[in-house]
Amino acid sequence: MTSLEEISHRHDDSKKTEATRVPPGSPILELVGLQKNYGYVEALKPATISFLAGEIHAIVGENGAGKSTLIKLLTGVIRRTAGEVVWCGHPVQLATPNEAIARGINAVHQEVVLCPHLTVAANLFLGDELNRFGMMRKREMEKEAQVVLDDLGFGLPAPALLGSLTIGQQQLVATARAAMRGTQFLIFDEPTAYLTRQESAQLFKLIRRLQSEGVTIVYISHRMEEVFELADRVSVLRDGTHVGTRTIGETNENELIALMINRSLEQIYHKEQIPAGETILDVRGLSGPGFEDVSLTVRAGEIVGLYGLIGAGRSEFALGLYGRQPVSAGEIHWQGKKVTIRNERDAMRLGIALAPESRRDQGLCLNLPIGLNINLPVFERLSKGPLISRSDEATNADRQIRDLSIKTPTRRVLASSMSGGNQQKVVIGKWLSHGARLFIFDEPTVGVDVGTKAEIYRLFAALLKQGAGIILISSYLPEVYELADRLHVFRQGHLVASHDYHKASHEEVLGEAIGV
Amino acid sequence: MTVTTTEVTAPAPGRRMNILFSLTLIGLLLFLWILLGIWTVSFWTPLNISNLLRQGAMTAILALGQTFVIITAGIDLSVGAIVGFTSVILAWLIQAGVPLWLSIVLTLLMGVAIGVFHGFGIVRMGLPPFIITLATLTSLRGIGLLITNGSTINITNEGFTNFARADFFGVPSLFWMVILVAIPAYFFLHLSRWGRYLFAVGSNREAARLSGVNVNRMIYLAYILSATCAAFVGVLLASRIGIGNATQADGWELQAIASSVIGGTSLFGAIGSVQGPLIGAFILATINNGANLLNVNSFWQRIITGVLIIVIVYFDQLRRRRM
Amino acid sequence: MTVTTTEVTAPAPGRRMNILFSLTLIGLLLFLWILLGIWTVSFWTPLNISNLLRQGAMTAILALGQTFVIITAGIDLSVGAIVGFTSVILAWLIQAGVPLWLSIVLTLLMGVAIGVFHGFGIVRMGLPPFIITLATLTSLRGIGLLITNGSTINITNEGFTNFARADFFGVPSLFWMVILVAIPAYFFLHLSRWGRYLFAVGSNREAARLSGVNVNRMIYLAYILSATCAAFVGVLLASRIGIGNATQADGWELQAIASSVIGGTSLFGAIGSVQGPLIGAFILATINNGANLLNVNSFWQRIITGVLIIVIVYFDQLRRRRM
Amino acid sequence: ADVTIPIIVKDTTSFYWQIVLAGARKAGKDLGVKVPELGAQSESDINGQISILENAVAGKPAAVVISPTEFKALGKPVDEAAKSVPVIGIDSGADSKAFTSFLTTDNVQGGRIAADGLAAAIKTATGKDSGDIAIITSLPGVGSLDQRREGFLDQIKTKYPNLKVIADKYADGQATTGLNMMTDLITANPTLVGVFASNLIMAQGVGQAIAENKLGDKIKVIGFDSDDKTVGFLKEGALAGLVVQDPYRMGYDGIKTALAASKKEKVEANVDTGANLVTKANMADPKIDALINPKVK
Ligand SMILES: Nc1ncnc2c1ncn2[C@@H]1O[C@H](COP(=O)(O)OP(=O)(O)OP(=O)(O)O)[C@@H](O)[C@H]1O
Ligand SMILES: Nc1ncnc2c1ncn2[C@@H]1O[C@H](COP(=O)(O)OP(=O)(O)OP(=O)(O)O)[C@@H](O)[C@H]1O
Ligand SMILES: [Mg+2]
Ligand SMILES: [Mg+2]
């Protein structure tokens, strides 16, 4: 039986990676005045950074700072406007993905880019199939794929269709794919955004293992503790400018945040003591596809946190509650009255808002302007008679853009041309103006930078003060732990434990989620 | 599932750009007109302009209806067949002695019914728009042929058949019909929330749905609008050629789609306007009219049309990319 | 540009399911055959089975070529026009005294050239497949008509025109041609990496590109395969009708697409097989053959075809959803 | 009836062929023969007609009546079919010696009659047979339409050298296209005096353009075949004449002959069913009236 190393080494040989191995500690990849403009937008201003062989190099920065742009430049996804990339001492073009792959430069991108209609195994081997006499060796590929997945401890089935997996699981497949490709230089763009602690830990183990094999790792994240846990050095981007690189031992969180946002931030988790009001929502024994017998209540002025591992059923519960998916049993009481929610419009009419977890699939109309996206749930309110009030439309969109400091020149910009974090802000902004009584935020801060996270949490507080209640679904334990007045833990579709604010430790909660 | 190409070159379909873009298409149309004015003596005669406006009118209305569907990322292949079919229905009703106004109303309702059927097939039965409208295309021609037994129904109502050739204030009645359809269409698509919903549905159905848009209703609506526009064109056609014949308007669906795309509508959905398809239809009409005036060989005419479609759409792409 | 269809109801096109699914389609085909065997005395005669195999053959090959394109989430509207056009080219070459084998090779190369042009339009010029193939559809018919001056070219080579009527080992030569195309197509699509790349391109172009798949080359390849299959059908048609005529095969593109979709190909791309479109084409041929044998009025035949398309695709969707 | 004689026409969606089928139907009733009415859905669908012929023969009928869409293309299939059943040709010929009998209209002759009619109409209107004329063909690549065009052009060239054909257009089988082409011809050529619209659907479109512009006195149009619409145009003067064949008789006699042939009776090898020019002047003539008001239903 083969293991990951063997497979990845075989790929090494078969690809004849041109890398002349560089001694650990000396520069393997250097950016010299690298620059990228999208039309008039300067996504990356001339940046000069060098990555040392065998290190884990973190990159941090606000949303839209240019991190993903940098990665896309290095992997040949987009072409640079100016500057130079030096690989092992030689300038390289990196104009196409193939050039990057041939040198052993791989990436796990922020948005999962795999083929949903192919199996996990086919995705793992895509572009690199095993052949005999021109015919693919399907069974062997499937077997090897399973070996790699098991070796990495991901527990995913190789013959499954990728499209049937959750985003988090797809992210893991993308990681496995990069790991088995004879990689020398591996870039992770916010890999843990959709992972829970458990999966994150697996991922970190993998990253360390790769490092020990001599792979250089670039790690992009908005989570400071991850950066400090993993990285050897860290570079900071701000507004497309490289503002500094630090050795991890010589810096601290506050310094990095100050570099990132050009000001200091006392506290991220903003928790005000707001007295809980009457019960808004009372769910009793709700069951549906992916969740069973869930009971919980939400009162005005309180945040109810839902924590669990991937596939624990929280999103499904939220969608069931919101009327997107049929529920098979249970009752919903809204402000004391029993109600049936047959579809999303029923939910919205009652005063429930849902900011869904996948911004690409559920949250945004990517090829429409962000203004339209923000206003979509509230057009009814923005219309006078049959026609839309253009001025109200503009006012509302501009207000959300300002309140959430969405980085965009105008509301007419297409959602697709925004950075991941800014897209996430648009998803949130859509619902803030809705005037709902109950807000369900499903992974609201995925890919959002620290500064904005703080803004968003402040906005939560403002909503609570207006008498609303919030259900906060998050796979990021510190977030739910610090914000939720009550924390419910989900496991395999069941609500297995509930705690009041800070009544249980991180470890306890995690244990309940994993089920030990 | 998600299909993504990372570098987004398409710009905001914001208001200003839309106007600029339509201007350029109008520019092309005017350019063609000036060219034809130089090449032929008869182009700029009032008679010919009238003819031109008449010739483009029916495709324009079809293209407009089609545009609603394309904006939702769908397609309606049945519009040509609906035109032929409804011309038969109308002729049949009129000849059966039904009052003219009632015949027209019933014919338009037939269009609505066909649209509802398409919506049903797409929303409830989960069929691809291409397939369900292809199926109705086939069946409707069959039903129309059954009704007429393969021949034509002659419409003897003089008032009705005179309408399509009449002028009002010097402008052909058929062109007035375009305006009659275009103005409410503009309000609907660009100024009402329903229009916004159509774009949202075309861009991302699930996101629209979670935002409280009644996606199914919008899809029904788009196909009803398209089929009703086609039924209306069926009425106009019956008036213009004075007969009901199920095999007429063969291939007009492709002309309508081409007009719409020439007018800047994206077949991937979520991009389109009211003015675009109208201009597109009149560009196509101008090409044919010009070729006839210049007495271009009919076969060359086809070749030229094909080449011009490529050229126009290509430059349109270029312009949009650069903006 | 981003195209998103959120809800993927389509399941694993895994191997086992594929076979199961084809079995069910084959089941439908056999069911139709048994039914016709009961209803008519002449269905199960060797002569009629030969006829049926001959009649479905050309659509089957077209549908197969079309399937490659649809798997990449594209569409090729030009195939009917290519059939007519290449029948003219072939007739012209043969009558000009070019040796038969060379004429056929040149005709097939013409198909390749058209495919390259489509690929160029889509990849380099960024045109939507619908538009570029619609434009060639129009132009090719024009060019073919120019060559023949609107009429037909008689092929006097007896050996060639007898071919389409011949049988080998009791099976019509046209059906052998289907097998000749289908076997390499099966190896290509289901067993080679190129086939997998086609699926990958249709599923997520960007992902395929980032994996080092030469996406542009795959798109060229799909359109070349489709156009070459069409050119091959043009050769077969010329043999069958013994003339070159540019207006032939009108509307066959829609039949090919319908066959492909009946055979389980998804118009959104990334789902399809080799056997599916073939079975789809023979289901359509059976409907026509049966209707003729049962002496069904040709107008009813259209209506029935439309209804059956809806029914078959609907049940196919249902089955796939349930799996 | 146990005797089956299918009739295969070129295009079931056209009125002309429906009259042929009506004649055949009547013959079937009169003679006690089962007459399946078959046909392609477009005159240009050659392959479709071949398939239909194959299917018809597979049903083991007593005989087959067919109107071949294309002279050359149907030759071999007719040969093939004639091996098992007698084949009777109607309307147009095919490249086969296997036909038991032929009942045809000579389409070339029809074109000549149209040319004569047009020249006569122009002469009546302007006093001389000279001026600019045009021809509009419904679809390219259709055998009978090609022959009409050929006969017309040849007759003009040889008999009326002063009539100049300034436009030779092909439409796409749509009445609207014919209408648009005609209005454009009127605009571009103020000197136009005559037009030949060589089938029913074009005559409808062209007639409409003439009626619309009230140019019946100035531009003389000869159509081909007839229905209520074109007869109406003839009455109001938008059309100057129609070349009318006898489709009903072709259908009727086709079946009759086929039945005879199937019983091995001797039948005439060639029958010309003829073509006539109908004008306002001879419309009331009972023979002509029967032609333009066929008993379809
Ligand atoms: N295709 C594009 N067209 C135009 N502008 C773009 C495009 N892609 C990115 N940008 C802009 O480039 C800038 C940098 O984006 P990038 O995606 O690199 O940010 P990021 O640092 O990865 O942010 P995040 O943390 O939110 O993912 C942003 O201002 C973004 O709006
Ligand atoms: N449409 C569906 N039908 C049936 N089961 C589904 C469907 N979608 C997801 N599931 C399954 O339901 C379970 C719950 O998934 P869900 O996405 O709700 O989990 P979650 O707790 O929100 O985790 P995540 O962190 O991935 O969002 C998973 O096992 C998933 O595979
Ligand atoms: Mg990013
Ligand atoms: Mg979730």
mmCIF file with all atom_site columns, C-alpha atoms in Angstrom, chain C residues 88-194:
data_model
loop_
_atom_site.group_PDB
_atom_site.id
_atom_site.type_symbol
_atom_site.label_atom_id
_atom_site.label_alt_id
_atom_site.label_comp_id
_atom_site.label_asym_id
_atom_site.label_entity_id
_atom_site.label_seq_id
_atom_site.pdbx_PDB_ins_code
_atom_site.Cartn_x
_atom_site.Cartn_y
_atom_site.Cartn_z
_atom_site.occupancy
_atom_site.B_iso_or_equiv
_atom_site.pdbx_formal_charge
_atom_site.auth_seq_id
_atom_site.auth_comp_id
_atom_site.auth_asym_id
_atom_site.auth_atom_id
_atom_site.pdbx_PDB_model_num
ATOM 1   C CA . VAL C 1 88  ? -22.759 19.801 -51.336 1.00 0.00 ? 88  VAL C CA 1
ATOM 2   C CA . ILE C 1 89  ? -18.991 19.875 -50.916 1.00 0.00 ? 89  ILE C CA 1
ATOM 3   C CA . LEU C 1 90  ? -18.750 16.137 -51.322 1.00 0.00 ? 90  LEU C CA 1
ATOM 4   C CA . ALA C 1 91  ? -21.012 16.050 -54.383 1.00 0.00 ? 91  ALA C CA 1
ATOM 5   C CA . TRP C 1 92  ? -19.053 18.888 -55.910 1.00 0.00 ? 92  TRP C CA 1
ATOM 6   C CA . LEU C 1 93  ? -15.708 17.191 -55.327 1.00 0.00 ? 93  LEU C CA 1
ATOM 7   C CA . ILE C 1 94  ? -16.895 13.859 -56.674 1.00 0.00 ? 94  ILE C CA 1
ATOM 8   C CA . GLN C 1 95  ? -18.399 15.472 -59.745 1.00 0.00 ? 95  GLN C CA 1
ATOM 9   C CA . ALA C 1 96  ? -15.220 17.478 -60.256 1.00 0.00 ? 96  ALA C CA 1
ATOM 10  C CA . GLY C 1 97  ? -13.465 14.155 -60.695 1.00 0.00 ? 97  GLY C CA 1
ATOM 11  C CA . VAL C 1 98  ? -11.656 14.011 -57.376 1.00 0.00 ? 98  VAL C CA 1
ATOM 12  C CA . PRO C 1 99  ? -11.214 10.379 -56.313 1.00 0.00 ? 99  PRO C CA 1
ATOM 13  C CA . LEU C 1 100 ? -13.923 9.233  -53.914 1.00 0.00 ? 100 LEU C CA 1
ATOM 14  C CA . TRP C 1 101 ? -11.643 8.556  -50.951 1.00 0.00 ? 101 TRP C CA 1
ATOM 15  C CA . LEU C 1 102 ? -9.997  11.932 -51.317 1.00 0.00 ? 102 LEU C CA 1
ATOM 16  C CA . SER C 1 103 ? -13.345 13.662 -51.605 1.00 0.00 ? 103 SER C CA 1
ATOM 17  C CA . ILE C 1 104 ? -14.481 12.055 -48.391 1.00 0.00 ? 104 ILE C CA 1
ATOM 18  C CA . VAL C 1 105 ? -11.284 12.965 -46.588 1.00 0.00 ? 105 VAL C CA 1
ATOM 19  C CA . LEU C 1 106 ? -11.503 16.560 -47.798 1.00 0.00 ? 106 LEU C CA 1
ATOM 20  C CA . THR C 1 107 ? -15.131 16.760 -46.734 1.00 0.00 ? 107 THR C CA 1
ATOM 21  C CA . LEU C 1 108 ? -14.297 15.507 -43.262 1.00 0.00 ? 108 LEU C CA 1
ATOM 22  C CA . LEU C 1 109 ? -11.460 18.021 -43.101 1.00 0.00 ? 109 LEU C CA 1
ATOM 23  C CA . MET C 1 110 ? -13.989 20.680 -43.956 1.00 0.00 ? 110 MET C CA 1
ATOM 24  C CA . GLY C 1 111 ? -15.877 19.541 -40.866 1.00 0.00 ? 111 GLY C CA 1
ATOM 25  C CA . VAL C 1 112 ? -12.696 19.849 -38.827 1.00 0.00 ? 112 VAL C CA 1
ATOM 26  C CA . ALA C 1 113 ? -12.165 23.357 -40.183 1.00 0.00 ? 113 ALA C CA 1
ATOM 27  C CA . ILE C 1 114 ? -15.669 24.419 -39.212 1.00 0.00 ? 114 ILE C CA 1
ATOM 28  C CA . GLY C 1 115 ? -15.110 22.994 -35.743 1.00 0.00 ? 115 GLY C CA 1
ATOM 29  C CA . VAL C 1 116 ? -11.857 24.922 -35.451 1.00 0.00 ? 116 VAL C CA 1
ATOM 30  C CA . PHE C 1 117 ? -13.689 28.064 -36.444 1.00 0.00 ? 117 PHE C CA 1
ATOM 31  C CA . HIS C 1 118 ? -16.270 27.486 -33.726 1.00 0.00 ? 118 HIS C CA 1
ATOM 32  C CA . GLY C 1 119 ? -13.543 26.872 -31.195 1.00 0.00 ? 119 GLY C CA 1
ATOM 33  C CA . PHE C 1 120 ? -11.801 30.041 -32.292 1.00 0.00 ? 120 PHE C CA 1
ATOM 34  C CA . GLY C 1 121 ? -14.982 32.072 -31.960 1.00 0.00 ? 121 GLY C CA 1
ATOM 35  C CA . ILE C 1 122 ? -15.672 30.751 -28.488 1.00 0.00 ? 122 ILE C CA 1
ATOM 36  C CA . VAL C 1 123 ? -12.156 30.670 -27.091 1.00 0.00 ? 123 VAL C CA 1
ATOM 37  C CA . ARG C 1 124 ? -10.475 33.617 -28.766 1.00 0.00 ? 124 ARG C CA 1
ATOM 38  C CA . MET C 1 125 ? -13.349 35.916 -29.587 1.00 0.00 ? 125 MET C CA 1
ATOM 39  C CA . GLY C 1 126 ? -15.307 35.097 -26.467 1.00 0.00 ? 126 GLY C CA 1
ATOM 40  C CA . LEU C 1 127 ? -18.597 34.564 -28.301 1.00 0.00 ? 127 LEU C CA 1
ATOM 41  C CA . PRO C 1 128 ? -21.382 32.487 -26.750 1.00 0.00 ? 128 PRO C CA 1
ATOM 42  C CA . PRO C 1 129 ? -21.565 29.046 -28.446 1.00 0.00 ? 129 PRO C CA 1
ATOM 43  C CA . PHE C 1 130 ? -25.221 29.626 -29.228 1.00 0.00 ? 130 PHE C CA 1
ATOM 44  C CA . ILE C 1 131 ? -24.368 32.720 -31.268 1.00 0.00 ? 131 ILE C CA 1
ATOM 45  C CA . ILE C 1 132 ? -21.316 31.576 -33.172 1.00 0.00 ? 132 ILE C CA 1
ATOM 46  C CA . THR C 1 133 ? -22.972 28.324 -34.197 1.00 0.00 ? 133 THR C CA 1
ATOM 47  C CA . LEU C 1 134 ? -26.166 30.155 -35.103 1.00 0.00 ? 134 LEU C CA 1
ATOM 48  C CA . ALA C 1 135 ? -24.103 32.427 -37.327 1.00 0.00 ? 135 ALA C CA 1
ATOM 49  C CA . THR C 1 136 ? -22.385 29.523 -39.083 1.00 0.00 ? 136 THR C CA 1
ATOM 50  C CA . LEU C 1 137 ? -25.762 27.844 -39.464 1.00 0.00 ? 137 LEU C CA 1
ATOM 51  C CA . THR C 1 138 ? -26.950 30.852 -41.444 1.00 0.00 ? 138 THR C CA 1
ATOM 52  C CA . SER C 1 139 ? -23.767 31.379 -43.414 1.00 0.00 ? 139 SER C CA 1
ATOM 53  C CA . LEU C 1 140 ? -23.068 27.755 -44.314 1.00 0.00 ? 140 LEU C CA 1
ATOM 54  C CA . ARG C 1 141 ? -26.473 27.334 -45.889 1.00 0.00 ? 141 ARG C CA 1
ATOM 55  C CA . GLY C 1 142 ? -25.786 30.486 -47.869 1.00 0.00 ? 142 GLY C CA 1
ATOM 56  C CA . ILE C 1 143 ? -22.407 29.256 -49.068 1.00 0.00 ? 143 ILE C CA 1
ATOM 57  C CA . GLY C 1 144 ? -23.815 25.862 -49.987 1.00 0.00 ? 144 GLY C CA 1
ATOM 58  C CA . LEU C 1 145 ? -26.592 27.496 -51.975 1.00 0.00 ? 145 LEU C CA 1
ATOM 59  C CA . LEU C 1 146 ? -24.084 29.723 -53.738 1.00 0.00 ? 146 LEU C CA 1
ATOM 60  C CA . ILE C 1 147 ? -22.045 26.695 -54.763 1.00 0.00 ? 147 ILE C CA 1
ATOM 61  C CA . THR C 1 148 ? -25.064 24.843 -56.121 1.00 0.00 ? 148 THR C CA 1
ATOM 62  C CA . ASN C 1 149 ? -26.703 28.033 -57.323 1.00 0.00 ? 149 ASN C CA 1
ATOM 63  C CA . GLY C 1 150 ? -29.762 27.153 -55.288 1.00 0.00 ? 150 GLY C CA 1
ATOM 64  C CA . SER C 1 151 ? -30.254 23.759 -56.824 1.00 0.00 ? 151 SER C CA 1
ATOM 65  C CA . THR C 1 152 ? -28.699 20.324 -56.397 1.00 0.00 ? 152 THR C CA 1
ATOM 66  C CA . ILE C 1 153 ? -25.593 18.491 -57.559 1.00 0.00 ? 153 ILE C CA 1
ATOM 67  C CA . ASN C 1 154 ? -26.195 14.958 -58.779 1.00 0.00 ? 154 ASN C CA 1
ATOM 68  C CA . ILE C 1 155 ? -23.695 12.340 -57.738 1.00 0.00 ? 155 ILE C CA 1
ATOM 69  C CA . THR C 1 156 ? -23.118 9.904  -60.565 1.00 0.00 ? 156 THR C CA 1
ATOM 70  C CA . ASN C 1 157 ? -20.792 7.572  -58.688 1.00 0.00 ? 157 ASN C CA 1
ATOM 71  C CA . GLU C 1 158 ? -23.000 4.466  -58.411 1.00 0.00 ? 158 GLU C CA 1
ATOM 72  C CA . GLY C 1 159 ? -20.798 2.657  -55.946 1.00 0.00 ? 159 GLY C CA 1
ATOM 73  C CA . PHE C 1 160 ? -21.007 5.559  -53.548 1.00 0.00 ? 160 PHE C CA 1
ATOM 74  C CA . THR C 1 161 ? -24.741 6.078  -53.773 1.00 0.00 ? 161 THR C CA 1
ATOM 75  C CA . ASN C 1 162 ? -25.365 2.351  -53.343 1.00 0.00 ? 162 ASN C CA 1
ATOM 76  C CA . PHE C 1 163 ? -23.392 2.274  -50.135 1.00 0.00 ? 163 PHE C CA 1
ATOM 77  C CA . ALA C 1 164 ? -26.077 3.753  -47.896 1.00 0.00 ? 164 ALA C CA 1
ATOM 78  C CA . ARG C 1 165 ? -28.563 1.170  -49.100 1.00 0.00 ? 165 ARG C CA 1
ATOM 79  C CA . ALA C 1 166 ? -26.249 -1.786 -48.666 1.00 0.00 ? 166 ALA C CA 1
ATOM 80  C CA . ASP C 1 167 ? -26.289 -4.346 -45.866 1.00 0.00 ? 167 ASP C CA 1
ATOM 81  C CA . PHE C 1 168 ? -23.307 -6.101 -44.326 1.00 0.00 ? 168 PHE C CA 1
ATOM 82  C CA . PHE C 1 169 ? -23.978 -9.321 -42.452 1.00 0.00 ? 169 PHE C CA 1
ATOM 83  C CA . GLY C 1 170 ? -27.651 -8.455 -42.563 1.00 0.00 ? 170 GLY C CA 1
ATOM 84  C CA . VAL C 1 171 ? -27.156 -5.112 -40.828 1.00 0.00 ? 171 VAL C CA 1
ATOM 85  C CA . PRO C 1 172 ? -27.571 -1.844 -42.774 1.00 0.00 ? 172 PRO C CA 1
ATOM 86  C CA . SER C 1 173 ? -24.303 -0.138 -43.604 1.00 0.00 ? 173 SER C CA 1
ATOM 87  C CA . LEU C 1 174 ? -25.556 3.086  -41.980 1.00 0.00 ? 174 LEU C CA 1
ATOM 88  C CA . PHE C 1 175 ? -25.892 1.300  -38.675 1.00 0.00 ? 175 PHE C CA 1
ATOM 89  C CA . TRP C 1 176 ? -22.366 -0.037 -39.010 1.00 0.00 ? 176 TRP C CA 1
ATOM 90  C CA . MET C 1 177 ? -21.298 3.561  -39.327 1.00 0.00 ? 177 MET C CA 1
ATOM 91  C CA . VAL C 1 178 ? -22.907 4.322  -35.968 1.00 0.00 ? 178 VAL C CA 1
ATOM 92  C CA . ILE C 1 179 ? -20.892 1.524  -34.413 1.00 0.00 ? 179 ILE C CA 1
ATOM 93  C CA . LEU C 1 180 ? -17.782 2.736  -36.204 1.00 0.00 ? 180 LEU C CA 1
ATOM 94  C CA . VAL C 1 181 ? -18.179 6.131  -34.559 1.00 0.00 ? 181 VAL C CA 1
ATOM 95  C CA . ALA C 1 182 ? -19.492 4.965  -31.200 1.00 0.00 ? 182 ALA C CA 1
ATOM 96  C CA . ILE C 1 183 ? -16.682 2.609  -30.246 1.00 0.00 ? 183 ILE C CA 1
ATOM 97  C CA . PRO C 1 184 ? -13.799 5.086  -30.422 1.00 0.00 ? 184 PRO C CA 1
ATOM 98  C CA . ALA C 1 185 ? -16.138 7.673  -28.912 1.00 0.00 ? 185 ALA C CA 1
ATOM 99  C CA . TYR C 1 186 ? -16.703 5.377  -25.942 1.00 0.00 ? 186 TYR C CA 1
ATOM 100 C CA . PHE C 1 187 ? -13.000 4.892  -25.413 1.00 0.00 ? 187 PHE C CA 1
ATOM 101 C CA . PHE C 1 188 ? -12.427 8.591  -25.729 1.00 0.00 ? 188 PHE C CA 1
ATOM 102 C CA . LEU C 1 189 ? -15.191 9.812  -23.472 1.00 0.00 ? 189 LEU C CA 1
ATOM 103 C CA . HIS C 1 190 ? -15.305 7.193  -20.767 1.00 0.00 ? 190 HIS C CA 1
ATOM 104 C CA . LEU C 1 191 ? -11.897 5.640  -20.633 1.00 0.00 ? 191 LEU C CA 1
ATOM 105 C CA . SER C 1 192 ? -9.371  8.280  -21.611 1.00 0.00 ? 192 SER C CA 1
ATOM 106 C CA . ARG C 1 193 ? -8.275  11.301 -19.642 1.00 0.00 ? 193 ARG C CA 1
ATOM 107 C CA . TRP C 1 194 ? -9.479  13.589 -22.441 1.00 0.00 ? 194 TRP C CA 1
#
